[in-house]
Amino acid sequence: MNVNREIRLASRPVGEPGPENFELVEAEMPQPGEGQILVRNTWMSVDPYMRGRMDDAESYIPPFQVGAALEGSAIGEVVASRAEAIPVGATVSHFLGWREYALLDAAGAVVVDTGVARPQDYLGALGTTGLTAYLAVTEIAPVGEGDVVFVSGAAGAVGSVAGQIARKLGAAQVIGSAGGPDKVKKVVEDFGFDAAIDYRAGSLAERLAELAPEGIDVYVDNVGGDHLAAAVGALKVHGKAALVGMISQYNATGPVPGPSNMYDVVTKRLNLRGVLVTDHLDRFPGYIAQAAAWLADGSLRTAETVVEGLEQAPAAFLGVLRGANTGKMLVRLA
Ligand code: NAP
C-alpha cells in the first residue's frame, strides 16, 4: 500500500459545478510521525456547504484551494498509530475525507463507539447533520407542545431528523416539503411526518395554507428562496424559524432576490435565527448519547443514499445539490 488516492479541486465552478471541477490523483502514502495516526477511510460525507468552499470567497470556513485535496467529514479505521491515545484498529471520525488514507494528528480525530451505532451513522444522524437538526428544533427555534412545524428539505439528512425530533418535542403537526412524489411518500411513511408537499408540483404557499390553515409556529429552513417566503407568510404571530441552510441559492452566479414579504417579520414579530453547527461542537457527546438511543429503539428513522468508491465522490456531491439523495448522501470507500 504505497499509493494513496485523493480528489483535488481542479478548477472553480461558475454556477453549477460539474465533474471537470474535480480531479482524482494518486499521491504518496503518508507515514505517521510522532503523535500521528494513519486512517483508512471507510466512509466519507458529501455536503451542500462544500459548494461554497469551491468558490474563492470569504466565509465562515476557508475556500478549497485549486490543486489541493478537498476536505470533509469522514470515518475510518486506524491502520498505523504513533499516538498513545488512539490504537490501531480504532474507528475514528475526522475531517480529512476525499482521500483513501488520511494522516492526522491524534487531536484531529475522535474515536467513535461502533458498539452503539454503525460507523456511517456518525456522518448522518449522529454527525453534523443530526446535531444541526437537533439544535434547530431545541434551541434555535424551539418546538413546544402542540406546535405546527414546517421543515423544508424534509427528505434530506437534516430535514428528516429535524421533523422527527420536532415530533418528540410534542409538535401537534409536522409538515415537510421535498422534491417529487417518491420523496414526499417517504417523508410521511418512513419519517412519520403528518403531511409532505411536493414543492415542484404547484404553489408551496397554497399547499401550506391548506395543510395548516391557522398557520405554523416553527419553520426549519434548509432551502431559502421561495420556501422561506412561503414560511414567512405562514408563520403565526411570534413564530420562529431556524435558518439552517439555503440550498436553492448555492449555485447562484449573482445576488438572489430576497423574499418580498419580509415586512411580515416586523408585523408578526417573528424570530428568524441562523445557526452554524460548528459553533456547537461541544454538544456532540451529549447529543450522540441521546440520538444513539433513539436509533437503537427505532424511534429515530434514517435513510441514506450510498455511492461506491472514491472516484464516484464528485458524482455523489453533484447529486446532493440536485436532489439525488434521500436521507444522508454517503460515499463508501472500502
Ligand atoms: P440534504 O437535505 O440531505 O440534501 C440536499 C437536498 O436539497 C437535496 O436532496 C434536494 O432535495 C434539496 N434541494 C436541492 N436544490 C433545491 C432547491 N432548489 N429547492 C429545494 N430543495 C432543493 O442535505 P443536508 O446535508 O441535510 O443539508 C440540508 C441543508 O442544511 C443545506 O442547506 C445545508 O447547507 C444545510 N446545513 C447547514 C448546517 C449548519 O450548520 N447551518 C449543517 C448541515 C447542513 P429535493 O429532492 O427535496 O429537492
Coordinates of C-alpha atoms and ligand atoms in Angstrom, one line a residue:
M1 CA 0.0 0.0 0.0
N2 CA 2.3 2.7 -1.2
V3 CA -0.2 4.7 -3.2
N4 CA -2.9 6.9 -1.8
R5 CA -5.7 8.3 -3.9
E6 CA -7.4 11.7 -3.3
I7 CA -9.8 14.1 -5.0
R8 CA -8.5 17.5 -5.7
L9 CA -10.2 20.7 -6.8
A10 CA -9.2 21.0 -10.5
S11 CA -11.0 24.4 -11.1
R12 CA -13.6 26.6 -9.5
P13 CA -17.1 26.3 -10.9
V14 CA -19.2 29.1 -12.2
G15 CA -22.8 28.3 -11.3
E16 CA -23.5 24.6 -11.1
P17 CA -20.3 22.5 -10.6
G18 CA -19.5 19.6 -12.9
P19 CA -17.1 16.6 -13.0
E20 CA -14.5 18.8 -14.7
N21 CA -14.0 20.7 -11.4
F22 CA -12.6 17.6 -9.7
E23 CA -9.5 15.5 -10.3
L24 CA -8.7 12.1 -9.0
V25 CA -5.0 11.9 -8.2
E26 CA -2.6 9.3 -7.0
A27 CA -0.4 10.6 -4.1
E28 CA 2.3 9.1 -1.9
M29 CA 1.1 7.1 1.1
P30 CA 1.8 9.3 4.1
Q31 CA 3.5 7.8 7.2
P32 CA 2.6 8.9 10.7
G33 CA 5.1 10.9 12.7
E34 CA 5.2 11.1 16.5
G35 CA 1.6 11.8 17.8
Q36 CA 0.0 11.0 14.5
I37 CA -2.3 8.3 13.1
L38 CA -2.9 6.9 9.6
V39 CA -6.5 6.2 8.9
R40 CA -8.0 4.1 6.1
N41 CA -11.2 6.0 5.3
T42 CA -14.2 3.7 5.0
W43 CA -17.0 6.3 4.6
M44 CA -17.0 10.0 3.7
S45 CA -19.7 12.6 3.6
V46 CA -20.6 15.0 0.8
D47 CA -22.4 18.0 2.0
P48 CA -24.1 21.0 0.3
Y49 CA -21.9 23.5 2.2
M50 CA -18.9 22.2 0.2
R51 CA -20.3 24.1 -2.8
G52 CA -19.5 27.4 -1.1
R53 CA -15.9 26.2 -0.4
M54 CA -15.4 25.7 -4.1
D55 CA -15.7 29.5 -4.6
D56 CA -12.8 31.8 -3.8
A57 CA -14.9 33.7 -1.3
E58 CA -14.6 34.7 2.3
S59 CA -16.9 32.8 4.5
Y60 CA -17.1 31.1 7.9
I61 CA -14.8 28.3 6.5
P62 CA -11.9 28.8 4.2
P63 CA -12.2 28.0 0.5
F64 CA -10.8 24.8 -1.0
Q65 CA -7.6 25.5 -2.9
V66 CA -7.3 24.7 -6.6
G67 CA -4.8 21.8 -6.9
A68 CA -5.2 20.7 -3.3
A69 CA -7.2 17.8 -1.9
L70 CA -10.7 18.6 -0.8
E71 CA -11.7 18.1 2.9
G72 CA -14.8 17.0 4.7
S73 CA -16.1 14.6 7.4
A74 CA -15.1 11.0 7.2
I75 CA -15.0 7.8 9.2
G76 CA -12.1 5.3 9.0
E77 CA -10.0 2.7 10.7
V78 CA -6.7 3.4 12.2
V79 CA -4.1 1.3 10.4
A80 CA -0.9 2.8 11.9
S81 CA -0.5 4.8 15.1
R82 CA 2.2 6.7 16.8
A83 CA -0.3 8.2 19.2
E84 CA -0.8 6.6 22.6
A85 CA -4.5 7.7 22.9
I86 CA -5.6 6.1 19.6
P87 CA -4.6 2.4 18.9
V88 CA -4.5 0.6 15.6
G89 CA -8.0 -0.8 14.9
A90 CA -9.9 2.1 16.4
T91 CA -12.7 3.6 14.3
V92 CA -12.4 7.4 14.2
S93 CA -14.3 10.4 12.9
H94 CA -12.3 13.2 11.4
F95 CA -12.2 15.9 8.8
L96 CA -9.9 14.6 6.1
G97 CA -12.3 12.9 3.7
W98 CA -12.0 12.9 -0.1
R99 CA -9.0 10.6 0.1
E100 CA -8.5 6.9 0.8
Y101 CA -5.9 7.3 3.6
A102 CA -5.7 10.3 5.9
L103 CA -2.7 11.3 8.0
L104 CA -3.9 13.1 11.1
D105 CA -2.6 14.4 14.4
A106 CA -4.4 12.4 17.1
A107 CA -6.1 15.6 18.3
G108 CA -7.8 15.8 14.9
A109 CA -9.6 12.5 15.3
V110 CA -12.4 11.3 17.7
V111 CA -12.7 7.6 18.5
V112 CA -16.4 6.6 17.9
D113 CA -18.2 3.8 19.5
T114 CA -19.3 1.3 16.9
G115 CA -21.0 -0.8 19.6
V116 CA -23.8 1.7 19.9
A117 CA -24.2 2.7 16.2
R118 CA -22.9 1.8 12.7
P119 CA -19.8 3.8 11.6
Q120 CA -21.7 5.6 8.9
D121 CA -24.3 6.9 11.4
Y122 CA -21.5 9.2 12.7
L123 CA -21.7 11.0 9.4
G124 CA -25.5 11.3 9.5
A125 CA -27.9 11.2 12.4
L126 CA -25.0 11.1 14.9
G127 CA -23.0 13.6 12.9
T128 CA -23.2 17.2 12.0
T129 CA -26.5 16.9 10.1
G130 CA -28.1 15.2 13.0
L131 CA -26.8 17.7 15.5
T132 CA -27.8 20.6 13.3
A133 CA -31.4 19.3 13.2
Y134 CA -31.4 18.8 16.9
L135 CA -30.1 22.4 17.6
A136 CA -32.6 23.8 15.1
V137 CA -35.7 22.5 16.9
T138 CA -34.4 22.5 20.5
E139 CA -32.5 25.8 20.7
I140 CA -32.7 28.0 17.6
A141 CA -36.4 27.7 17.0
P142 CA -37.5 25.6 20.0
V143 CA -40.5 23.4 19.3
G144 CA -43.1 23.3 22.0
E145 CA -46.1 21.1 22.9
G146 CA -48.9 21.5 20.3
D147 CA -46.8 23.4 17.7
V148 CA -47.3 23.2 14.0
V149 CA -43.9 22.7 12.4
F150 CA -42.8 23.1 8.8
V151 CA -39.5 21.6 7.6
S152 CA -38.1 22.1 4.1
G153 CA -35.7 19.6 2.6
A154 CA -37.6 17.1 4.6
A155 CA -36.4 14.0 2.8
G156 CA -32.7 15.1 3.3
A157 CA -30.3 14.4 6.1
V158 CA -31.0 17.5 8.3
G159 CA -34.7 17.8 7.4
S160 CA -35.7 14.1 8.1
V161 CA -34.1 14.2 11.5
A162 CA -35.5 17.7 12.4
G163 CA -39.1 16.7 11.7
Q164 CA -38.8 13.5 13.8
I165 CA -37.2 15.4 16.8
A166 CA -39.9 18.1 16.5
R167 CA -42.5 15.3 16.9
K168 CA -40.6 14.0 20.0
L169 CA -40.8 17.5 21.4
G170 CA -44.6 17.4 21.2
A171 CA -45.4 19.0 17.9
A172 CA -49.0 18.6 17.0
Q173 CA -48.4 18.6 13.3
V174 CA -45.2 18.2 11.3
I175 CA -45.3 19.2 7.6
G176 CA -42.4 18.7 5.3
S177 CA -41.5 19.7 1.7
A178 CA -39.4 17.7 -0.8
G179 CA -38.9 17.3 -4.5
G180 CA -41.0 14.6 -6.2
P181 CA -43.7 12.1 -5.3
D182 CA -41.3 9.4 -4.0
K183 CA -39.6 11.6 -1.5
V184 CA -42.9 13.0 -0.3
K185 CA -44.2 9.5 0.3
K186 CA -41.1 8.6 2.2
V187 CA -41.3 11.7 4.4
V188 CA -44.7 10.7 5.5
E189 CA -44.4 6.9 5.6
D190 CA -40.9 6.4 6.8
F191 CA -40.1 9.6 8.7
G192 CA -43.5 10.0 10.2
F193 CA -44.4 13.5 9.1
D194 CA -48.1 14.2 9.1
A195 CA -48.0 15.6 5.5
A196 CA -45.5 16.5 2.9
I197 CA -45.6 18.9 0.0
D198 CA -44.0 18.2 -3.4
Y199 CA -42.7 21.7 -4.0
R200 CA -42.2 21.0 -7.7
A201 CA -46.0 20.3 -8.2
G202 CA -47.7 23.6 -7.6
S203 CA -47.7 26.5 -5.2
L204 CA -45.9 25.8 -1.9
A205 CA -47.7 28.7 -0.2
E206 CA -51.1 27.5 -1.2
R207 CA -50.4 23.9 -0.1
L208 CA -49.1 25.1 3.2
A209 CA -52.2 27.2 3.8
E210 CA -54.4 24.2 3.1
L211 CA -52.4 21.9 5.4
A212 CA -52.0 24.5 8.2
P213 CA -54.9 26.9 7.9
E214 CA -54.2 28.5 11.3
G215 CA -50.5 29.0 10.3
I216 CA -47.3 27.5 11.5
D217 CA -45.4 28.0 14.8
V218 CA -41.9 26.9 13.7
Y219 CA -40.1 26.7 10.4
V220 CA -36.8 24.9 9.8
D221 CA -35.3 26.3 6.6
N222 CA -32.9 24.2 4.6
V223 CA -33.8 25.8 1.3
G224 CA -34.3 29.6 1.4
G225 CA -35.9 31.5 -1.5
D226 CA -39.5 30.6 -2.2
H227 CA -39.6 28.2 0.7
L228 CA -38.5 30.9 3.1
A229 CA -41.0 33.3 1.6
A230 CA -43.9 30.8 2.0
A231 CA -42.9 30.1 5.6
V232 CA -42.7 33.8 6.5
G233 CA -46.2 34.1 5.1
A234 CA -47.4 31.1 7.0
L235 CA -45.8 31.8 10.4
K236 CA -48.1 32.9 13.2
V237 CA -47.5 36.0 15.3
H238 CA -44.4 35.4 17.4
G239 CA -43.5 32.5 15.1
K240 CA -39.9 31.2 15.0
A241 CA -37.6 30.0 12.2
A242 CA -34.3 28.2 12.4
L243 CA -32.3 29.3 9.3
V244 CA -30.1 26.2 8.7
G245 CA -29.2 26.5 5.0
M246 CA -30.4 27.9 1.7
I247 CA -29.5 25.3 -0.9
S248 CA -31.7 26.9 -3.5
Q249 CA -29.1 29.6 -4.0
Y250 CA -25.8 27.8 -3.6
N251 CA -25.2 27.7 -7.4
A252 CA -26.3 31.3 -7.9
T253 CA -23.9 33.4 -10.0
G254 CA -25.2 36.8 -8.7
P255 CA -27.3 38.3 -6.0
V256 CA -30.5 36.4 -5.4
P257 CA -33.8 38.2 -4.7
G258 CA -34.9 38.0 -1.1
P259 CA -38.4 37.1 0.0
S260 CA -40.7 40.0 -0.9
N261 CA -42.7 39.6 2.3
M262 CA -40.0 40.5 4.9
Y263 CA -42.2 43.2 6.4
D264 CA -44.3 40.2 7.8
V265 CA -41.3 39.7 10.1
V266 CA -42.0 43.1 11.7
T267 CA -45.7 42.9 11.8
K268 CA -45.8 39.3 13.2
R269 CA -42.8 39.9 15.4
L270 CA -41.1 36.8 14.0
N271 CA -37.8 35.4 15.3
L272 CA -35.7 34.2 12.4
R273 CA -32.3 32.9 13.7
G274 CA -29.4 31.4 11.8
V275 CA -27.3 28.6 13.1
L276 CA -23.9 27.0 12.3
V277 CA -23.3 23.6 13.8
T278 CA -19.6 24.4 14.1
D279 CA -20.4 26.8 16.9
H280 CA -21.8 24.0 18.9
L281 CA -19.4 21.0 18.5
D282 CA -19.1 20.8 22.3
R283 CA -22.7 19.4 22.2
F284 CA -21.7 16.3 20.4
P285 CA -21.1 13.9 23.3
G286 CA -24.5 14.6 24.9
Y287 CA -26.3 14.6 21.6
I288 CA -24.8 11.4 20.4
A289 CA -25.7 9.6 23.6
Q290 CA -29.3 10.7 23.1
A291 CA -29.6 10.1 19.4
A292 CA -27.9 6.7 19.5
A293 CA -30.6 5.6 22.0
W294 CA -33.3 6.9 19.6
L295 CA -31.7 4.9 16.7
A296 CA -31.4 1.8 18.9
D297 CA -35.0 1.9 20.0
G298 CA -36.2 2.7 16.5
S299 CA -37.8 6.0 17.3
L300 CA -35.5 7.9 15.0
R301 CA -35.5 6.6 11.5
T302 CA -32.8 7.4 9.0
A303 CA -32.2 6.8 5.3
E304 CA -29.0 7.0 3.3
T305 CA -28.0 7.1 -0.4
V306 CA -24.7 5.3 -0.8
V307 CA -22.3 5.8 -3.7
E308 CA -19.4 3.3 -4.0
G309 CA -15.8 4.3 -4.4
L310 CA -13.7 7.5 -4.1
E311 CA -13.9 8.0 -7.9
Q312 CA -17.6 8.4 -7.5
A313 CA -17.4 11.1 -4.7
P314 CA -17.7 14.0 -7.1
A315 CA -20.8 12.5 -8.7
A316 CA -22.2 12.0 -5.2
F317 CA -21.6 15.6 -4.3
L318 CA -23.1 16.9 -7.6
G319 CA -26.0 14.6 -6.9
V320 CA -26.7 16.0 -3.4
L321 CA -27.0 19.5 -4.9
R322 CA -29.6 18.2 -7.4
G323 CA -31.6 16.1 -5.0
A324 CA -30.2 12.6 -6.0
N325 CA -30.2 11.6 -2.3
T326 CA -32.8 10.5 0.2
G327 CA -31.5 10.9 3.7
K328 CA -27.8 11.3 4.1
M329 CA -25.6 11.1 0.9
L330 CA -22.6 9.0 1.7
V331 CA -19.6 7.6 -0.2
R332 CA -18.4 4.2 0.8
L333 CA -14.6 3.9 0.3
A334 CA -13.9 0.3 1.4
Ligands
NAP1 P1 -29.8 17.1 2.1 O1 -31.1 17.8 2.5 O2 -29.6 15.7 2.5 O3 -29.6 17.2 0.6 C1 -29.8 18.4 -0.1 C2 -31.3 18.4 -0.7 O4 -31.6 19.7 -1.0 C3 -31.4 17.6 -1.9 O5 -31.6 16.3 -1.7 C4 -32.6 18.3 -2.6 O6 -33.8 17.6 -2.1 C5 -32.7 19.6 -1.9 N1 -32.6 20.7 -2.9 C6 -31.6 20.9 -3.8 N2 -31.9 22.0 -4.5 C7 -33.1 22.5 -4.1 C8 -33.9 23.6 -4.4 N3 -33.5 24.5 -5.4 N4 -35.0 23.8 -3.8 C9 -35.4 22.9 -2.8 N5 -34.7 21.9 -2.4 C10 -33.5 21.7 -3.0 O7 -28.6 18.0 2.7 P2 -28.2 18.3 4.2 O8 -26.8 17.9 4.4 O9 -29.3 17.7 5.0 O10 -28.3 19.8 4.2 C11 -29.6 20.5 4.2 C12 -29.4 22.0 4.4 O11 -28.8 22.2 5.7 C13 -28.4 22.6 3.4 O12 -28.9 23.9 3.0 C14 -27.1 22.6 4.1 O13 -26.3 23.6 3.6 C15 -27.6 22.9 5.5 N6 -26.8 22.6 6.6 C16 -26.5 23.5 7.5 C17 -25.7 23.3 8.6 C18 -25.4 24.4 9.5 O14 -24.5 24.2 10.4 N7 -26.1 25.5 9.4 C19 -25.2 22.0 8.8 C20 -25.6 21.0 7.9 C21 -26.3 21.3 6.8 P3 -35.2 17.6 -3.0 O15 -35.1 16.5 -3.9 O16 -36.2 17.5 -2.0 O17 -35.2 18.9 -3.7

